[in-house]
């Protein structure tokens, strides 16, 4: 993307995020990654009349990768963490999610915006206040529910007992002290009780495996008891390849908590494409987490919600064509949202 265009969308983002004169904004990068992001955000910070600077961390040692979640690169740099805690806003171009340092920065009242997706995707899925309102409608419904049931024509029938963990929303910008968000994003989620998820989930061809950044090719049956996956196998008449890959990946962490059930919710952005993995290499998959009417469940850490599981093994799995009920009220009907206030104007 042309740098001037990138500057413009970063300015629009910081305007939505309420950056104003007198604030301090830090842009955080790592190694040589996303230098153009830092340039664009620093320019936009100046245009908003705020003070800004660029904090660049060393490149990560080894090959843990962004999806060995929880290692921010800040663990041995308490002075850097203090500087980020002193800022009004941090633009995170490294992926701090699930790290102790992220939580400490938020607890200090600093708001955090993660921006790691390709610029073209950031532009196409620019947040809007209208989308925020629809996401917050969903969050209110979810926060008031005591149970969630997910079903599908492929055999999924799983129940989550709710109420233990808070409901979180992502709509792609952050103007509230201590809030984290991810640009782009448009979904709501919570977590089931640690021992309160039971049933079966059947992944069907076309469902999405993140961080594999791939589409399910062969059915996978997951048996869940008391909040943990107890069995992973290929579906009937299946080669079992996707089941083998999923099982092998979790086993590689040598951590039984990797089988724990994490957050669960649904997507609301009608502009997001299910086929998004075919573009820009898929980025980090935020488009797939957000596409309209998907039901997404996650495996692994729940410390983002305040839970005890901080395993580095994490999967997000958006599914197509599923139905979701809150306290027996149908909220997502085979991939279509039923509540008018959650639907875009042209679908009401």
CSV table of C-alpha atoms in Angstrom, one decimal:
chain,number,residue,atom,x,y,z
A,1,UNK,CA,0.0,0.0,0.0
A,2,UNK,CA,1.2,3.5,-0.8
A,3,UNK,CA,2.6,5.1,2.4
A,4,UNK,CA,0.3,8.1,2.1
A,5,UNK,CA,-2.8,5.9,2.0
A,6,UNK,CA,-1.4,3.9,5.0
A,7,UNK,CA,-0.9,7.2,6.9
A,8,UNK,CA,-4.5,8.1,6.2
A,9,UNK,CA,-6.1,4.9,7.5
A,10,UNK,CA,-3.9,5.1,10.6
A,11,UNK,CA,-5.1,8.6,11.2
A,12,UNK,CA,-8.7,7.5,10.9
A,13,UNK,CA,-8.0,4.7,13.3
A,14,UNK,CA,-6.5,7.0,15.9
A,15,UNK,CA,-9.4,9.4,15.5
A,16,UNK,CA,-11.8,6.6,16.3
A,17,UNK,CA,-9.6,5.6,19.2
A,18,UNK,CA,-9.9,9.1,20.7
A,19,UNK,CA,-6.2,10.1,20.5
A,20,UNK,CA,-6.0,13.8,21.3
A,21,UNK,CA,-3.7,16.6,22.3
A,22,UNK,CA,-1.8,16.0,25.5
A,23,UNK,CA,-1.9,12.2,25.3
A,24,UNK,CA,1.2,10.0,24.8
A,25,UNK,CA,1.1,7.1,22.4
A,26,UNK,CA,3.8,4.5,22.0
A,27,UNK,CA,4.2,2.4,18.8
A,28,UNK,CA,5.7,-1.0,19.7
A,29,UNK,CA,7.5,-3.1,17.1
A,30,UNK,CA,10.0,-6.0,17.1
A,31,UNK,CA,13.2,-6.3,15.1
A,32,UNK,CA,12.7,-5.2,11.5
A,33,UNK,CA,9.0,-6.1,11.4
A,34,UNK,CA,6.4,-3.5,10.4
A,35,UNK,CA,8.6,-0.5,10.3
A,36,UNK,CA,6.1,1.1,7.8
A,37,UNK,CA,3.4,0.7,10.5
A,38,UNK,CA,5.5,2.7,12.9
A,39,UNK,CA,6.1,5.4,10.4
A,40,UNK,CA,2.4,5.7,9.6
A,41,UNK,CA,1.2,5.7,13.2
A,42,UNK,CA,3.9,8.2,14.3
A,43,UNK,CA,2.7,10.6,11.5
A,44,UNK,CA,-0.9,10.1,12.6
A,45,UNK,CA,-0.1,10.7,16.2
A,46,UNK,CA,1.4,14.1,15.3
A,47,UNK,CA,-1.7,14.9,13.3
A,48,UNK,CA,-3.8,14.3,16.3
A,49,UNK,CA,-1.7,16.7,18.4
A,50,UNK,CA,-0.5,13.9,20.7
A,51,UNK,CA,3.1,13.0,21.7
A,52,UNK,CA,4.4,9.8,20.3
A,53,UNK,CA,7.5,7.6,20.1
A,54,UNK,CA,8.6,4.3,18.7
A,55,UNK,CA,9.8,1.5,21.0
A,56,UNK,CA,11.6,-1.2,19.0
A,57,UNK,CA,12.3,-4.6,20.7
A,58,UNK,CA,14.9,-7.0,19.6
A,59,UNK,CA,13.9,-9.8,17.2
A,60,UNK,CA,12.8,-12.9,19.0
A,61,UNK,CA,15.4,-15.6,19.6
A,62,UNK,CA,14.6,-19.0,18.1
A,63,UNK,CA,11.4,-19.7,16.2
A,64,UNK,CA,8.7,-19.8,18.8
A,65,UNK,CA,6.5,-17.7,16.6
A,66,UNK,CA,3.5,-15.5,17.4
A,67,UNK,CA,1.3,-18.5,18.2
A,68,UNK,CA,3.4,-19.8,21.0
A,69,UNK,CA,1.3,-17.2,22.8
A,70,UNK,CA,2.2,-15.3,26.0
A,71,UNK,CA,5.9,-14.4,25.2
A,72,UNK,CA,5.8,-10.7,24.5
A,73,UNK,CA,9.6,-10.1,24.5
A,74,UNK,CA,9.1,-7.7,27.4
A,75,UNK,CA,9.6,-10.2,30.3
A,76,UNK,CA,13.2,-9.2,30.9
A,77,UNK,CA,12.6,-5.5,30.2
A,78,UNK,CA,10.8,-4.1,33.2
A,79,UNK,CA,11.8,-0.5,32.3
A,80,UNK,CA,10.2,-0.9,28.9
A,81,UNK,CA,7.0,-2.2,30.6
A,82,UNK,CA,7.0,0.8,32.9
A,83,UNK,CA,7.3,3.1,30.0
A,84,UNK,CA,4.3,1.5,28.2
A,85,UNK,CA,2.3,1.6,31.5
A,86,UNK,CA,3.0,5.4,31.6
A,87,UNK,CA,1.5,5.9,28.1
A,88,UNK,CA,-2.1,6.7,27.4
A,89,UNK,CA,-2.2,4.3,24.5
A,90,UNK,CA,0.1,1.6,23.0
A,91,UNK,CA,-0.1,0.6,19.3
A,92,UNK,CA,1.0,-3.0,19.5
A,93,UNK,CA,2.6,-4.2,16.2
A,94,UNK,CA,4.1,-7.3,17.9
A,95,UNK,CA,1.2,-9.3,19.3
A,96,UNK,CA,1.2,-8.9,23.1
A,97,UNK,CA,-1.9,-11.0,23.5
A,98,UNK,CA,-2.1,-13.4,26.5
A,99,UNK,CA,1.2,-12.1,28.0
A,100,UNK,CA,1.6,-11.0,31.6
A,101,UNK,CA,3.0,-7.7,30.4
A,102,UNK,CA,-0.1,-7.0,28.3
A,103,UNK,CA,-2.3,-7.4,31.4
A,104,UNK,CA,0.0,-5.2,33.5
A,105,UNK,CA,-0.1,-2.5,30.9
A,106,UNK,CA,-3.9,-2.6,30.8
A,107,UNK,CA,-4.2,-2.6,34.5
A,108,UNK,CA,-2.3,0.7,34.6
A,109,UNK,CA,-5.1,2.2,32.5
A,110,UNK,CA,-3.2,2.2,29.2
A,111,UNK,CA,-5.4,1.2,26.2
A,112,UNK,CA,-3.8,-1.1,23.7
A,113,UNK,CA,-4.5,-1.5,20.0
A,114,UNK,CA,-3.0,-4.5,18.2
A,115,UNK,CA,-2.3,-3.8,14.5
A,116,UNK,CA,-0.4,-6.6,12.7
A,117,UNK,CA,-2.6,-7.5,9.7
A,118,UNK,CA,-1.7,-6.5,6.1
A,119,UNK,CA,-2.4,-2.8,5.4
A,120,UNK,CA,-4.9,-3.7,2.6
A,121,UNK,CA,-7.0,-5.7,5.0
A,122,UNK,CA,-6.8,-2.9,7.6
A,123,UNK,CA,-8.2,-0.5,5.0
A,124,UNK,CA,-11.0,-2.8,3.8
A,125,UNK,CA,-12.2,-3.6,7.3
A,126,UNK,CA,-11.8,-0.1,8.8
A,127,UNK,CA,-13.9,0.0,12.0
A,128,UNK,CA,-17.1,2.0,12.2
A,129,UNK,CA,-19.2,3.3,15.0
A,130,UNK,CA,-22.2,1.4,13.5
A,131,UNK,CA,-20.4,-1.9,13.7
A,132,UNK,CA,-19.4,-1.1,17.3
A,133,UNK,CA,-23.0,-0.7,18.3
A,134,UNK,CA,-23.9,-4.0,16.8
A,135,UNK,CA,-21.0,-5.8,18.5
A,136,UNK,CA,-22.0,-4.2,21.8
A,137,UNK,CA,-25.6,-5.4,21.4
A,138,UNK,CA,-24.2,-8.9,21.0
A,139,UNK,CA,-22.0,-8.5,24.0
A,140,UNK,CA,-24.9,-7.4,26.2
A,141,UNK,CA,-26.9,-10.5,25.2
A,142,UNK,CA,-24.0,-12.8,25.9
A,143,UNK,CA,-23.2,-11.2,29.2
A,144,UNK,CA,-26.7,-11.8,30.5
A,145,UNK,CA,-26.8,-15.5,29.5
A,146,UNK,CA,-26.2,-18.5,31.8
A,147,UNK,CA,-25.8,-21.1,29.1
A,148,UNK,CA,-24.8,-21.5,25.4
A,149,UNK,CA,-25.6,-24.4,23.1
A,150,UNK,CA,-24.1,-24.8,19.6
A,151,UNK,CA,-25.5,-27.2,17.1
A,152,UNK,CA,-24.8,-28.0,13.4
A,153,UNK,CA,-26.1,-30.3,10.6
A,154,UNK,CA,-22.8,-32.1,10.9
A,155,UNK,CA,-23.5,-33.4,14.4
A,156,UNK,CA,-22.2,-30.6,16.7
A,157,UNK,CA,-24.1,-30.4,20.0
A,158,UNK,CA,-22.1,-28.8,22.8
A,159,UNK,CA,-23.2,-26.8,25.8
A,160,UNK,CA,-21.2,-24.2,27.7
A,161,UNK,CA,-22.2,-23.2,31.2
A,162,UNK,CA,-21.7,-19.4,31.4
A,163,UNK,CA,-21.4,-16.7,34.1
A,164,UNK,CA,-18.0,-17.5,35.5
A,165,UNK,CA,-16.0,-15.3,33.1
A,166,UNK,CA,-16.7,-11.8,31.7
A,167,UNK,CA,-17.9,-11.2,28.1
A,168,UNK,CA,-15.4,-9.3,25.9
A,169,UNK,CA,-16.1,-7.5,22.6
A,170,UNK,CA,-13.8,-6.6,19.8
A,171,UNK,CA,-14.8,-3.9,17.2
A,172,UNK,CA,-11.4,-2.8,16.0
A,173,UNK,CA,-10.6,0.4,18.0
A,174,UNK,CA,-10.1,1.4,21.6
A,175,UNK,CA,-11.1,4.7,23.2
A,176,UNK,CA,-11.5,3.5,26.8
A,177,UNK,CA,-8.7,3.4,29.4
A,178,UNK,CA,-7.4,-0.1,29.9
A,179,UNK,CA,-9.2,-1.6,26.9
A,180,UNK,CA,-7.5,-3.9,24.4
A,181,UNK,CA,-8.7,-4.3,20.9
A,182,UNK,CA,-7.5,-5.7,17.6
A,183,UNK,CA,-7.7,-4.0,14.2
A,184,UNK,CA,-9.6,-5.4,12.4
A,185,UNK,CA,-12.1,-7.4,14.5
A,186,UNK,CA,-15.8,-7.7,15.0
A,187,UNK,CA,-16.9,-10.4,17.4
A,188,UNK,CA,-18.0,-11.1,20.9
A,189,UNK,CA,-16.9,-13.9,23.2
A,190,UNK,CA,-16.8,-15.3,26.7
A,191,UNK,CA,-15.6,-18.6,28.3
A,192,UNK,CA,-17.4,-21.5,29.7
A,193,UNK,CA,-16.9,-22.6,33.3
A,194,UNK,CA,-13.6,-24.5,33.6
A,195,UNK,CA,-15.5,-27.8,34.1
A,196,UNK,CA,-18.7,-26.6,32.4
A,197,UNK,CA,-18.3,-27.5,28.7
A,198,UNK,CA,-19.7,-30.8,27.5
A,199,UNK,CA,-20.8,-32.4,24.2
A,200,UNK,CA,-19.4,-32.9,20.8
A,201,UNK,CA,-18.1,-30.6,18.1
A,202,UNK,CA,-17.8,-31.8,14.5
A,203,UNK,CA,-15.6,-29.7,12.3
A,204,UNK,CA,-16.8,-29.7,8.7
A,205,UNK,CA,-14.9,-28.9,5.4
A,206,UNK,CA,-14.6,-25.2,5.1
A,207,UNK,CA,-14.3,-24.5,8.9
A,208,UNK,CA,-11.1,-22.7,9.7
A,209,UNK,CA,-8.0,-23.8,11.7
A,210,UNK,CA,-6.0,-20.9,13.1
A,211,UNK,CA,-3.0,-20.8,13.5
A,212,UNK,CA,-2.7,-23.3,10.7
A,213,UNK,CA,-4.3,-20.7,8.4
A,214,UNK,CA,-6.0,-23.5,6.6
A,215,UNK,CA,-9.5,-24.8,5.9
A,216,UNK,CA,-10.7,-28.1,7.3
A,217,UNK,CA,-10.7,-30.7,4.5
A,218,UNK,CA,-11.8,-33.8,6.3
A,219,UNK,CA,-14.4,-33.9,9.2
A,220,UNK,CA,-13.0,-33.9,12.8
A,221,UNK,CA,-15.0,-35.1,15.8
A,222,UNK,CA,-14.1,-33.6,19.2
A,223,UNK,CA,-15.5,-35.1,22.4
A,224,UNK,CA,-15.6,-32.6,25.3
A,225,UNK,CA,-16.2,-33.5,28.9
A,226,UNK,CA,-16.0,-31.1,31.9
A,227,UNK,CA,-14.2,-28.4,29.9
A,228,UNK,CA,-11.5,-30.6,28.2
A,229,UNK,CA,-11.2,-32.4,24.9
A,230,UNK,CA,-11.1,-36.1,25.7
A,231,UNK,CA,-11.0,-37.4,22.1
A,232,UNK,CA,-10.0,-36.2,18.6
A,233,UNK,CA,-10.8,-38.4,15.7
A,234,UNK,CA,-11.7,-38.2,12.0
A,235,UNK,CA,-15.3,-38.3,11.0
A,236,UNK,CA,-17.0,-41.2,9.3
A,237,UNK,CA,-15.6,-42.0,5.9
A,238,UNK,CA,-12.7,-39.6,6.5
A,239,UNK,CA,-9.0,-40.1,6.1
A,240,UNK,CA,-8.6,-38.4,9.5
A,241,UNK,CA,-5.8,-36.1,8.3
A,242,UNK,CA,-7.1,-32.9,9.9
A,243,UNK,CA,-7.8,-34.8,13.1
A,244,UNK,CA,-4.2,-36.1,13.1
A,245,UNK,CA,-2.8,-32.6,12.4
A,246,UNK,CA,-4.8,-31.0,15.2
A,247,UNK,CA,-3.9,-33.8,17.7
A,248,UNK,CA,-0.2,-33.7,16.7
A,249,UNK,CA,0.0,-29.9,17.2
A,250,UNK,CA,-1.5,-30.0,20.6
A,251,UNK,CA,0.7,-32.9,21.7
A,252,UNK,CA,3.8,-31.0,20.6
A,253,UNK,CA,3.4,-28.5,23.5
A,254,UNK,CA,3.5,-31.4,26.0
A,255,UNK,CA,1.0,-29.6,28.1
A,256,UNK,CA,-2.4,-31.2,29.0
A,257,UNK,CA,-3.9,-27.7,29.4
A,258,UNK,CA,-3.7,-27.4,25.6
A,259,UNK,CA,-6.8,-29.6,25.5
A,260,UNK,CA,-8.8,-27.1,27.6
A,261,UNK,CA,-11.8,-25.2,26.1
A,262,UNK,CA,-11.2,-21.5,25.9
A,263,UNK,CA,-13.4,-18.7,24.6
A,264,UNK,CA,-16.5,-19.0,22.4
A,265,UNK,CA,-18.7,-16.5,20.5
A,266,UNK,CA,-19.7,-15.3,17.1
A,267,UNK,CA,-18.7,-12.8,14.3
A,268,UNK,CA,-20.6,-9.8,13.1
A,269,UNK,CA,-18.7,-8.2,10.2
A,270,UNK,CA,-20.6,-8.6,6.9
A,271,UNK,CA,-17.6,-7.1,5.0
A,272,UNK,CA,-15.2,-9.9,6.2
A,273,UNK,CA,-14.7,-12.7,3.8
A,274,UNK,CA,-14.8,-16.4,4.7
A,275,UNK,CA,-12.4,-16.9,1.8
A,276,UNK,CA,-10.0,-14.4,3.4
A,277,UNK,CA,-7.2,-17.0,3.8
A,278,UNK,CA,-6.8,-16.8,0.0
A,279,UNK,CA,-5.7,-13.2,0.3
A,280,UNK,CA,-2.5,-11.6,1.7
A,281,UNK,CA,-1.5,-15.1,3.0
A,282,UNK,CA,-4.4,-14.8,5.5
A,283,UNK,CA,-2.4,-12.5,7.8
A,284,UNK,CA,-3.2,-13.6,11.4
A,285,UNK,CA,-6.7,-14.6,10.5
A,286,UNK,CA,-8.7,-11.7,12.0
A,287,UNK,CA,-10.9,-11.6,9.0
A,288,UNK,CA,-11.8,-15.2,9.5
A,289,UNK,CA,-12.6,-14.6,13.2
A,290,UNK,CA,-14.9,-11.8,12.3
A,291,UNK,CA,-16.9,-12.9,9.3
A,292,UNK,CA,-20.6,-12.5,9.7
A,293,UNK,CA,-22.5,-15.3,11.4
A,294,UNK,CA,-19.5,-17.6,12.1
A,295,UNK,CA,-19.5,-19.4,15.5
A,296,UNK,CA,-16.0,-19.6,16.8
A,297,UNK,CA,-14.7,-21.7,19.7
A,298,UNK,CA,-11.1,-21.8,21.0
A,299,UNK,CA,-8.8,-24.3,22.6
A,300,UNK,CA,-6.1,-23.5,25.2
A,301,UNK,CA,-5.5,-20.4,27.3
A,302,UNK,CA,-8.3,-18.5,29.1
A,303,UNK,CA,-6.2,-16.1,31.0
A,304,UNK,CA,-7.4,-13.3,28.8
A,305,UNK,CA,-10.7,-13.8,30.5
A,306,UNK,CA,-9.1,-14.0,34.0
A,307,UNK,CA,-8.9,-17.8,34.0
A,308,UNK,CA,-6.1,-20.0,35.2
A,309,UNK,CA,-5.0,-21.6,31.9
A,310,UNK,CA,-2.0,-19.8,30.4
A,311,UNK,CA,-0.8,-22.6,28.1
A,312,UNK,CA,1.1,-21.5,25.0
A,313,UNK,CA,-1.0,-23.9,22.9
A,314,UNK,CA,-3.9,-22.0,21.3
A,315,UNK,CA,-6.4,-22.6,18.5
A,316,UNK,CA,-9.2,-20.5,17.2
A,317,UNK,CA,-11.7,-22.3,15.1
A,318,UNK,CA,-14.4,-20.3,13.2
A,319,UNK,CA,-17.2,-22.5,11.9
A,320,UNK,CA,-19.7,-22.0,9.1
A,321,UNK,CA,-23.4,-22.7,9.2
A,322,UNK,CA,-23.7,-23.4,12.9
A,323,UNK,CA,-26.6,-22.4,15.2
A,324,UNK,CA,-26.1,-20.9,18.6
A,325,UNK,CA,-28.5,-20.5,21.4
A,326,UNK,CA,-28.3,-18.4,24.6
A,327,UNK,CA,-30.6,-19.8,27.4
A,328,UNK,CA,-32.5,-21.6,24.6
A,329,UNK,CA,-33.0,-18.4,22.5
A,330,UNK,CA,-31.8,-18.8,19.0
A,331,UNK,CA,-29.1,-16.1,18.3
A,332,UNK,CA,-27.3,-17.5,15.3
A,333,UNK,CA,-29.4,-19.5,12.9
A,334,UNK,CA,-27.3,-21.6,10.5
A,335,UNK,CA,-24.9,-18.6,10.1
A,336,UNK,CA,-27.5,-15.8,10.1
A,337,UNK,CA,-27.9,-13.5,13.1
A,338,UNK,CA,-31.5,-13.4,14.3
A,339,UNK,CA,-31.5,-10.2,16.4
A,340,UNK,CA,-32.2,-7.2,14.1
A,341,UNK,CA,-29.9,-4.9,16.2
A,342,UNK,CA,-27.0,-7.1,15.4
A,343,UNK,CA,-27.6,-7.2,11.7
A,344,UNK,CA,-26.4,-4.6,9.2
A,345,UNK,CA,-29.1,-2.3,7.9
A,346,UNK,CA,-29.3,-4.0,4.5
A,347,UNK,CA,-30.1,-7.4,6.2
A,348,UNK,CA,-32.8,-6.2,8.6
